[in-house]
Coordinates of C-alpha atoms and ligand atoms in Angstrom, one line a residue:
M1 CA -16.9 -4.7 20.5
V2 CA -18.2 -1.6 18.2
R3 CA -20.2 0.6 20.9
N4 CA -17.0 0.0 23.0
A5 CA -14.5 0.0 21.0
V6 CA -16.1 3.8 19.7
I7 CA -15.7 4.5 22.8
E8 CA -12.6 4.2 23.9
A9 CA -11.1 5.9 21.1
I10 CA -13.6 9.0 22.5
A11 CA -11.9 8.9 25.6
K12 CA -8.4 9.1 24.3
V13 CA -9.9 12.7 23.3
T14 CA -11.0 14.2 25.7
D15 CA -13.3 12.9 29.1
I16 CA -15.9 11.1 29.2
G17 CA -18.8 12.3 31.6
E18 CA -22.8 10.7 32.0
A19 CA -24.3 8.5 29.7
T20 CA -27.3 7.4 29.0
H21 CA -29.4 5.5 26.8
D22 CA -32.4 5.1 25.3
G23 CA -33.5 4.5 21.9
A24 CA -31.9 6.7 19.9
G25 CA -28.7 5.2 20.7
T26 CA -25.5 5.9 24.0
R27 CA -25.5 9.6 24.5
L28 CA -22.1 10.5 26.2
R29 CA -21.3 14.6 28.2
L30 CA -18.4 15.3 27.0
G31 CA -16.1 17.6 29.9
T32 CA -18.3 20.1 30.3
E33 CA -20.7 21.4 28.0
A34 CA -20.0 18.7 25.1
C35 CA -21.9 16.3 24.0
V36 CA -21.9 13.2 21.0
R37 CA -25.2 10.4 20.1
L38 CA -23.2 7.0 19.9
F39 CA -26.1 5.3 16.9
V40 CA -24.5 0.9 16.2
S41 CA -27.3 -0.2 14.0
T42 CA -27.4 -3.5 11.2
P43 CA -27.6 -2.4 8.2
S44 CA -31.3 -1.1 6.2
R45 CA -30.9 -4.2 3.1
P46 CA -29.0 -6.3 5.3
K47 CA -28.2 -8.2 1.5
A48 CA -27.0 -6.0 0.4
T49 CA -23.8 -5.7 2.6
S50 CA -21.9 -9.4 3.8
S51 CA -23.9 -10.9 7.0
D52 CA -22.9 -9.1 10.3
T53 CA -22.5 -5.8 9.5
H54 CA -22.5 -2.5 11.3
I55 CA -22.2 0.1 11.0
A56 CA -21.5 2.8 13.6
T57 CA -22.4 6.0 13.8
L58 CA -21.4 9.3 15.4
I59 CA -23.1 12.5 16.2
M60 CA -21.8 15.9 17.3
E61 CA -24.0 17.0 19.5
E62 CA -23.0 19.7 21.3
T63 CA -18.4 21.1 20.3
E64 CA -18.4 23.6 22.4
G65 CA -15.4 23.3 25.0
L66 CA -13.3 20.8 22.7
S67 CA -10.0 22.7 19.9
P68 CA -10.6 21.9 16.2
D69 CA -8.4 19.0 16.5
Q70 CA -10.2 17.6 19.6
V71 CA -13.9 17.4 16.8
Q72 CA -10.6 16.8 13.9
T73 CA -10.4 13.2 16.0
L74 CA -13.1 13.0 17.8
Q75 CA -14.5 12.4 13.9
T76 CA -12.5 9.9 12.7
A77 CA -14.0 7.9 15.9
V78 CA -16.3 6.0 14.1
R79 CA -13.4 4.4 12.4
R80 CA -10.6 3.3 14.3
I81 CA -12.6 -0.6 15.6
P82 CA -10.3 -2.9 15.6
F83 CA -10.9 -6.0 13.7
T84 CA -13.7 -7.9 15.7
T85 CA -12.8 -12.2 16.5
T86 CA -15.3 -12.6 13.4
E87 CA -13.5 -10.9 11.2
M88 CA -10.1 -11.6 11.8
K89 CA -10.2 -15.8 11.9
A90 CA -11.6 -14.6 8.7
L91 CA -8.7 -12.9 7.6
R92 CA -6.1 -16.0 9.4
G93 CA -8.1 -18.2 6.6
Q94 CA -7.6 -16.6 3.7
M95 CA -3.9 -16.3 4.3
P96 CA -2.4 -19.7 5.5
L97 CA 0.7 -19.0 4.4
T98 CA 1.4 -16.8 7.0
G99 CA -1.1 -17.5 9.6
E100 CA 0.2 -21.1 9.1
L101 CA 3.7 -20.2 8.2
P102 CA 5.1 -19.5 12.8
A103 CA 4.7 -23.5 12.6
F104 CA 6.5 -24.5 10.2
L105 CA 9.3 -22.4 11.9
P106 CA 11.5 -23.4 15.1
P107 CA 10.0 -21.9 18.1
G108 CA 10.9 -18.4 18.5
T109 CA 12.7 -18.1 15.4
L110 CA 13.0 -14.3 15.3
S111 CA 12.7 -13.9 18.8
S112 CA 16.3 -12.2 18.6
L113 CA 15.1 -9.6 16.6
A114 CA 13.3 -5.9 16.7
P115 CA 11.3 -4.9 13.7
V116 CA 10.2 -1.8 12.2
L117 CA 7.6 -2.9 10.2
T118 CA 6.9 -0.6 7.3
V119 CA 3.7 -2.1 4.9
H120 CA 0.7 -1.8 3.8
H121 CA -1.9 -0.2 6.4
M122 CA -4.1 -3.4 4.5
T123 CA -5.7 -6.4 6.2
D124 CA -3.5 -8.8 5.2
F125 CA -0.9 -6.2 7.2
L126 CA -2.7 -8.1 10.5
V127 CA -1.9 -11.3 10.2
M128 CA 1.6 -11.2 8.9
V129 CA 2.2 -9.0 12.3
E130 CA -0.2 -11.7 14.9
S131 CA 2.4 -14.0 12.9
V132 CA 5.5 -12.0 14.4
L133 CA 4.4 -12.1 16.9
A134 CA 4.0 -16.0 16.9
M135 CA 7.5 -16.4 15.8
G136 CA 8.1 -15.0 19.1
V137 CA 8.8 -10.9 19.1
P138 CA 7.1 -9.4 21.5
A139 CA 4.8 -6.7 20.8
Q140 CA 7.0 -3.8 22.4
A141 CA 9.9 -4.9 20.2
I142 CA 7.9 -3.8 17.2
T143 CA 7.7 -0.6 15.5
V144 CA 5.2 0.3 12.8
L145 CA 5.4 2.8 10.6
D146 CA 1.7 3.9 8.5
K147 CA 2.6 5.4 5.3
G148 CA 0.2 7.2 5.0
Y149 CA -1.5 5.6 1.6
P150 CA -5.7 6.0 1.8
Y151 CA -6.3 2.2 2.3
Q152 CA -9.7 0.6 2.6
H153 CA -9.0 -0.2 6.5
T154 CA -6.5 2.3 7.9
D155 CA -7.9 4.2 10.8
R156 CA -9.0 0.2 11.8
V157 CA -5.8 -1.1 11.0
D158 CA -3.9 1.5 12.9
A159 CA -6.8 1.5 15.6
H160 CA -6.2 -2.7 15.9
L161 CA -2.1 -2.3 15.9
T162 CA -2.3 0.6 18.5
R163 CA -4.3 -1.9 20.5
Q164 CA -2.1 -4.4 20.1
G165 CA 0.7 -2.2 21.8
I166 CA 2.4 -2.2 18.8
A167 CA 4.1 1.6 18.4
V168 CA 2.9 3.5 15.4
W169 CA 4.2 6.0 13.8
P170 CA 3.7 8.2 10.3
W171 CA 6.1 8.0 7.4
T172 CA 6.8 10.9 8.1
N173 CA 8.5 11.3 11.7
A174 CA 10.4 7.9 10.5
T175 CA 13.5 9.8 11.6
D176 CA 12.6 9.4 15.9
A177 CA 10.6 6.4 14.4
L178 CA 14.1 4.6 14.3
D179 CA 15.9 6.2 17.2
D180 CA 12.5 5.6 19.6
H181 CA 13.0 2.1 18.0
T182 CA 16.7 1.5 18.5
R183 CA 16.0 2.7 21.9
R184 CA 13.3 0.7 23.5
A185 CA 15.5 -2.8 20.8
A186 CA 18.2 -1.7 23.2
A187 CA 16.5 -2.1 26.6
L188 CA 14.8 -5.9 25.7
G189 CA 18.8 -6.8 24.2
L190 CA 17.2 -7.3 20.7
R191 CA 18.7 -6.6 17.1
G192 CA 16.4 -4.5 14.8
L193 CA 15.2 -5.7 10.6
L194 CA 14.1 -3.2 8.8
I195 CA 11.0 -5.5 7.1
D196 CA 9.8 -2.6 4.3
D197 CA 8.0 -1.9 1.5
G198 CA 9.3 1.1 -0.5
G199 CA 12.8 2.3 1.2
Y200 CA 11.0 4.1 3.4
T201 CA 13.2 3.2 7.0
L202 CA 17.3 2.6 5.2
P203 CA 17.6 4.9 3.2
V204 CA 16.6 6.9 6.0
L205 CA 19.3 5.3 8.6
L206 CA 22.0 5.7 5.8
A207 CA 21.3 10.0 5.5
Q208 CA 20.4 10.8 8.7
R209 CA 20.7 8.7 11.1
P210 CA 24.5 6.5 10.5
D211 CA 25.2 6.1 13.9
L212 CA 22.0 3.9 14.6
L213 CA 22.9 1.6 11.2
P214 CA 25.2 -1.4 13.7
H215 CA 21.3 -2.0 15.4
F216 CA 20.3 -3.9 12.8
I217 CA 21.0 -7.3 11.2
G218 CA 19.7 -5.8 7.5
L219 CA 16.7 -5.3 5.2
V220 CA 14.4 -7.1 3.9
E221 CA 12.2 -5.4 1.3
Q222 CA 9.7 -6.0 -0.9
T223 CA 8.7 -3.4 -3.9
I224 CA 11.5 -2.6 -6.7
S225 CA 11.1 1.4 -5.2
G226 CA 13.0 0.6 -1.9
I227 CA 15.5 -1.0 -4.1
T228 CA 16.4 1.6 -6.7
R229 CA 16.3 4.6 -3.7
L230 CA 19.0 2.2 -2.4
E231 CA 21.0 3.8 -6.2
P232 CA 22.9 6.7 -4.2
W233 CA 24.6 4.5 -2.0
E234 CA 25.4 1.7 -4.6
G235 CA 29.0 -0.7 -3.9
R236 CA 28.8 1.2 0.1
L237 CA 25.6 -0.6 1.4
P238 CA 26.1 -1.6 4.8
L239 CA 23.8 -4.0 5.6
P240 CA 22.8 -7.4 3.6
I241 CA 19.6 -7.3 2.0
F242 CA 16.9 -9.8 0.9
S243 CA 15.4 -8.7 -1.9
V244 CA 12.3 -10.4 -1.7
A245 CA 11.2 -7.4 -4.9
E246 CA 12.9 -8.3 -7.1
S247 CA 12.3 -12.4 -6.9
R248 CA 11.3 -14.4 -10.2
L249 CA 8.3 -15.2 -7.2
K250 CA 6.7 -12.4 -6.4
A251 CA 7.0 -11.2 -10.5
T252 CA 5.2 -14.7 -11.5
V253 CA 3.0 -14.0 -8.6
E254 CA 1.5 -10.3 -8.4
C255 CA 1.6 -8.2 -11.0
Y256 CA -1.4 -9.1 -12.7
G257 CA -3.3 -9.3 -9.2
I258 CA -2.1 -5.8 -8.9
A259 CA -2.4 -4.6 -12.4
D260 CA -5.8 -5.6 -12.3
A261 CA -6.6 -4.4 -8.5
A262 CA -5.9 -0.9 -10.2
V263 CA -7.4 -1.9 -13.3
R264 CA -11.0 -2.4 -11.4
N265 CA -10.6 0.5 -9.0
L266 CA -9.9 2.4 -12.6
L267 CA -13.2 1.2 -13.1
R268 CA -15.3 1.5 -9.1
L269 CA -13.6 5.2 -9.5
L270 CA -15.4 5.7 -13.1
P271 CA -18.5 3.6 -12.9
E272 CA -19.7 5.4 -16.4
E273 CA -16.7 5.8 -18.1
K274 CA -16.9 3.6 -21.7
L275 CA -12.9 1.6 -22.0
E276 CA -13.8 -0.3 -25.1
G277 CA -12.6 0.6 -27.7
R278 CA -10.7 3.5 -26.7
P279 CA -7.1 4.3 -26.6
A280 CA -5.2 3.8 -23.2
L281 CA -1.7 5.0 -23.1
V282 CA 1.0 2.5 -20.0
V283 CA 4.6 4.7 -19.4
G284 CA 7.0 2.1 -17.9
F285 CA 7.1 -1.9 -19.4
G286 CA 8.4 -3.8 -16.5
R287 CA 7.2 -6.2 -14.2
I288 CA 3.9 -4.5 -13.9
G289 CA 3.4 -2.3 -16.9
E290 CA 3.9 -5.5 -19.1
H291 CA 0.4 -6.3 -17.4
I292 CA -1.4 -3.5 -17.0
A293 CA -1.3 -3.6 -20.5
D294 CA -2.8 -6.6 -21.2
V295 CA -5.2 -5.8 -18.7
L296 CA -6.6 -2.7 -21.1
R297 CA -6.4 -5.0 -23.4
S298 CA -8.3 -8.0 -22.5
R299 CA -11.1 -5.0 -21.6
R300 CA -11.2 -4.5 -25.7
M301 CA -9.0 -0.7 -24.7
R302 CA -5.8 0.8 -27.6
V303 CA -3.0 0.2 -25.7
A304 CA 0.2 1.8 -27.1
V305 CA 2.9 1.5 -24.8
H306 CA 6.3 4.3 -23.8
D307 CA 9.3 2.8 -22.5
R308 CA 12.7 4.8 -22.2
Q309 CA 15.1 1.0 -22.2
L310 CA 15.0 0.2 -26.0
V311 CA 14.9 -3.7 -24.8
R312 CA 11.6 -3.4 -22.8
L313 CA 10.3 -0.5 -26.1
I314 CA 11.0 -3.8 -28.3
A315 CA 8.7 -6.4 -26.3
A316 CA 6.1 -4.0 -26.5
H317 CA 6.2 -3.5 -30.0
E318 CA 7.0 -7.6 -30.5
R319 CA 3.6 -8.0 -28.4
G320 CA 1.4 -5.8 -31.0
Y321 CA 1.6 -2.5 -28.5
L322 CA 2.1 -0.2 -31.0
T323 CA 4.8 1.7 -29.3
N324 CA 7.2 4.8 -29.7
R325 CA 11.0 6.2 -28.9
C326 CA 8.5 9.5 -27.8
L327 CA 6.4 9.9 -25.2
S328 CA 4.8 13.7 -26.5
T329 CA 4.0 11.9 -30.4
L330 CA 2.6 8.8 -28.8
L331 CA -0.3 11.6 -26.5
R332 CA -0.6 13.8 -29.1
D333 CA -0.7 10.8 -31.9
H334 CA -2.2 8.3 -30.2
R335 CA -4.4 10.8 -27.7
P336 CA -4.9 8.1 -25.1
L337 CA -8.4 8.4 -22.4
L338 CA -6.0 6.9 -19.4
V339 CA -2.8 7.7 -19.0
I340 CA -1.0 5.3 -17.2
G341 CA 1.8 6.1 -14.9
C342 CA 4.1 2.3 -14.3
T343 CA 7.3 3.3 -14.1
G344 CA 8.7 3.3 -11.0
R345 CA 10.2 7.3 -11.6
T346 CA 9.1 10.1 -13.3
G347 CA 7.1 9.0 -16.0
L348 CA 5.4 12.3 -17.2
R349 CA 6.1 16.0 -16.5
G350 CA 5.0 19.7 -16.9
E351 CA 6.9 19.8 -20.5
H352 CA 4.3 16.7 -22.2
A353 CA 1.0 18.2 -21.1
A354 CA 1.6 20.8 -24.8
A355 CA 1.1 17.0 -26.4
I356 CA -2.1 16.3 -24.7
G357 CA -5.0 16.7 -26.5
R358 CA -7.7 15.5 -25.6
N359 CA -9.3 15.1 -21.5
C360 CA -7.7 12.1 -19.9
Y361 CA -7.1 10.5 -17.0
L362 CA -3.7 10.0 -15.5
V363 CA -3.0 7.1 -13.4
S364 CA 0.2 5.5 -11.2
T365 CA 0.8 2.2 -10.5
T366 CA 3.9 2.3 -8.5
S367 CA 5.5 4.8 -5.8
R368 CA 3.8 7.6 -4.1
N369 CA 3.0 10.5 -6.4
R370 CA 6.5 10.3 -7.9
E371 CA 4.9 9.3 -11.0
F372 CA 4.4 13.3 -12.4
A373 CA 5.6 15.7 -12.2
V374 CA 2.1 17.1 -10.3
A375 CA 3.8 20.9 -9.6
E376 CA 4.7 20.6 -12.6
L377 CA 2.2 19.8 -14.6
E378 CA -0.8 21.9 -11.9
E379 CA 2.0 25.0 -13.0
E380 CA 0.9 24.1 -16.7
A381 CA -2.5 24.5 -16.2
R382 CA -4.7 27.9 -16.2
L383 CA -7.2 26.3 -13.3
V384 CA -6.7 22.5 -10.6
T385 CA -9.2 21.9 -8.7
D386 CA -10.5 18.8 -6.5
E387 CA -12.9 16.2 -7.9
G388 CA -13.2 14.7 -4.8
V389 CA -12.5 10.7 -4.5
L390 CA -11.8 11.3 -8.1
G391 CA -8.4 13.2 -7.1
T392 CA -7.2 16.7 -9.5
R393 CA -8.4 17.9 -12.0
L394 CA -6.1 20.5 -14.6
H395 CA -7.2 22.5 -16.6
L396 CA -5.2 23.7 -19.0
P397 CA -5.0 27.0 -21.4
S398 CA -5.7 24.8 -24.1
G399 CA -9.2 23.8 -23.0
V400 CA -8.5 20.9 -22.0
Q401 CA -9.0 19.2 -18.7
V402 CA -6.3 16.1 -17.4
T403 CA -7.8 14.1 -14.2
L404 CA -5.0 12.8 -12.2
V405 CA -7.0 10.3 -10.6
G406 CA -6.1 10.1 -6.0
D407 CA -4.5 12.9 -7.3
G408 CA -1.2 10.7 -8.6
F409 CA -0.9 8.3 -5.9
P410 CA -1.5 4.5 -7.0
I411 CA -5.0 4.2 -7.6
N412 CA -5.2 0.2 -6.6
F413 CA -5.1 1.6 -3.0
H414 CA -6.9 4.3 -3.8
H415 CA -10.0 3.7 -0.9
A416 CA -9.2 0.4 -2.1
E417 CA -7.5 -3.0 -0.9
S418 CA -5.4 -3.4 -4.1
L419 CA -5.8 -7.4 -4.8
P420 CA -7.1 -9.5 -2.8
N421 CA -5.0 -11.2 0.2
M422 CA -5.3 -14.9 -1.3
Y423 CA -2.9 -13.6 -3.5
S424 CA -0.2 -11.5 -0.6
D425 CA -0.5 -14.3 1.0
L426 CA 2.5 -15.6 -0.7
I427 CA 3.5 -11.6 -0.9
L428 CA 3.4 -11.3 3.1
A429 CA 4.7 -15.2 3.5
S430 CA 7.3 -14.2 2.3
L431 CA 8.7 -12.1 3.4
L432 CA 8.6 -13.7 7.2
V433 CA 10.8 -16.1 5.4
A434 CA 13.1 -13.2 4.0
A435 CA 12.9 -12.0 8.0
S436 CA 13.3 -15.8 9.0
T437 CA 16.9 -16.3 7.1
L438 CA 18.5 -12.7 8.4
A439 CA 17.1 -13.9 12.0
A440 CA 19.6 -16.3 11.1
P441 CA 23.8 -15.8 12.6
D442 CA 24.9 -17.8 9.7
H443 CA 22.1 -16.7 7.0
G444 CA 25.5 -16.4 4.3
F445 CA 23.3 -13.6 3.0
I446 CA 26.5 -10.4 2.3
A447 CA 26.2 -6.9 2.6
G448 CA 24.3 -5.3 -0.4
H449 CA 22.3 -6.9 -3.4
N450 CA 21.6 -10.0 -2.9
V451 CA 19.1 -11.2 -5.8
E452 CA 20.1 -14.8 -6.4
A453 CA 20.6 -16.5 -2.5
S454 CA 17.1 -14.6 -2.8
N455 CA 15.4 -16.9 -5.0
R456 CA 17.4 -19.8 -4.4
V457 CA 15.4 -19.5 -0.5
L458 CA 12.5 -17.7 -1.6
E459 CA 12.2 -21.3 -3.8
S460 CA 13.3 -23.6 -1.9
C461 CA 12.0 -22.9 1.5
G462 CA 7.6 -24.9 0.8
L463 CA 5.6 -21.8 0.1
L464 CA 5.7 -22.8 -3.3
E465 CA 4.1 -25.8 -3.1
R466 CA 1.6 -24.9 -0.6
Y467 CA 0.9 -22.3 -2.9
Y468 CA 0.6 -24.3 -5.5
A469 CA -1.3 -27.4 -4.0
R470 CA -4.0 -24.6 -2.4
F471 CA -4.8 -22.7 -6.2
G472 CA -2.9 -25.9 -9.1
P473 CA -4.5 -28.8 -10.2
E474 CA -4.8 -30.8 -7.6
A475 CA -6.8 -28.1 -4.9
T476 CA -9.1 -29.8 -3.6
R477 CA -10.9 -26.9 -2.0
Ligands
NAD501 N1 1.0 -0.3 -7.0 C1 1.6 -1.5 -6.5 O1 1.1 -2.5 -5.7 C2 3.2 -1.8 -6.4 C3 3.8 -3.2 -6.2 C4 4.3 -3.4 -6.6 C5 5.1 -2.9 -7.2 N2 4.7 -1.2 -7.2 C6 5.5 -0.2 -7.6 O2 6.4 -0.9 -9.6 C7 6.7 0.5 -9.7 C8 7.6 -0.6 -10.9 O3 7.7 -1.7 -10.7 P1 8.2 -2.8 -10.9 O4 8.7 -4.1 -10.6 O5 7.3 -3.0 -12.7 O6 9.5 -2.1 -12.0 P2 10.0 -2.1 -13.5 O7 11.9 -2.2 -13.2 O8 10.3 -4.1 -14.3 O9 10.0 -1.9 -14.6 C9 9.6 -0.4 -15.3 C10 10.5 0.0 -16.3 O10 10.4 1.0 -16.7 C11 10.2 1.8 -17.7 N3 11.1 2.9 -17.0 C12 12.1 3.7 -16.0 N4 12.1 4.6 -16.0 C13 11.0 5.6 -17.1 C14 10.8 6.4 -17.5 N5 11.2 7.6 -17.3 N6 9.9 6.8 -18.9 C15 9.3 5.5 -19.9 N7 10.1 3.8 -19.0 C16 10.5 4.6 -17.6 C17 11.7 1.1 -17.1 O11 12.9 0.7 -18.6 C18 10.8 -0.5 -17.3 O12 11.0 -1.2 -18.2 C19 8.1 0.9 -8.2 O13 8.3 1.5 -7.9 C20 7.1 -0.9 -7.6 O14 7.6 -0.2 -6.4 C21 4.3 -0.6 -7.5

């Protein structure tokens, strides 16, 4: 399967001629002159990896006759292997709420809809897509927008979706994707539904293609930044919004998992760093920030907090954190080794650079690279260096080095799978419950925000009971 998947990916780039197999793998002639060699092997220390691990290696023996683009795409062929049946079975086992949801709902619950899914390209998403299909949506009625973060398995997820016949578009081309989606949905006699994680679609329709809005019945939003991005249209939103983002369910279960995943991935990227006893600064003491502060404190760091809302600053103070209303003062006096941005907006700007008096790491836990004003900070630096997987380093005129970990993108997705699928199961199942709610003609949601109605549905739909049965005191496994 692995060999065939790589060969299939190569065939999409160029014609494959003669194929020869010998002890040194499979040699494929491409076009008239080019040639690659493909090996599929098992690890030399099988006990050091999960069972059934295979390693695919593609050696470009000769690239004559191929364009630079073709060469680059070929190099990624080994990363574009759809998930095997064994892997999918394991993923379903991790995510029973999402995987089994179709059985709890009337058959064909989503069969009148054509969803646009802008959800992180991680393995949990594949189980969610299987359920969307099982809820009556044909593959050709689905559009996926790829948010383009460097998740651990992003190319494999992409390849898996494409093999299922699902249209995958880059988020940077959302306007064309939505146009194409609307035409496909209309041809199938279906109405569109937006299922979004970060405001990638409704703001685009509102700003650029309002003519397409009547083709959509609503928005399911997973994250606060998506709600924030709708602020310019406050009071005149034309579609009902089901906000999993602002739900009590999500705040209760997911935030700690994200904080933990963020810190764990940071430690993976900084294996030689010592955190205990050293200073950290959390900017933004909201749902995510308060858990980040707790996790860092449990790792024995000396944690300071800044939030622009006094009530949240006091919340941090009452929990025993060092606080200050002025971010520059905390940077100057607390001298943090880690600065963790949790505002979802832009918490740290070029003007703050002068207050940074020691080498430190800037780490975002929020959306895209908005958390730190990267361009402004780069302007303050005399030199910017590429630090590989760690990110970018800014060398300030003072001699201080500031490392923008993951180039300022959210750390929990940086070549990682964020929180374990056992957590995200509840959230992705909630998105599907939200979709099935909006699919019902008499859903009762009004145009605009429906936070309380969203809470009511999520807390009465049975997901929490099943979650508690699985992980609560009565759990049998
Ligand atoms: N990385 C992930 O996996 C992940 C998961 C969920 C949410 N998020 C994102 O994380 C962000 C935060 O989510 P949340 O639920 O914690 O939001 P929240 O609204 O609960 O918290 C944000 C906090 O930041 C403060 N703040 C805003 N701007 C500030 C500024 N300039 N300076 C100082 N403080 C400021 C606010 O007062 C608030 O207390 C959102 O963008 C959300 O989309 C990321």
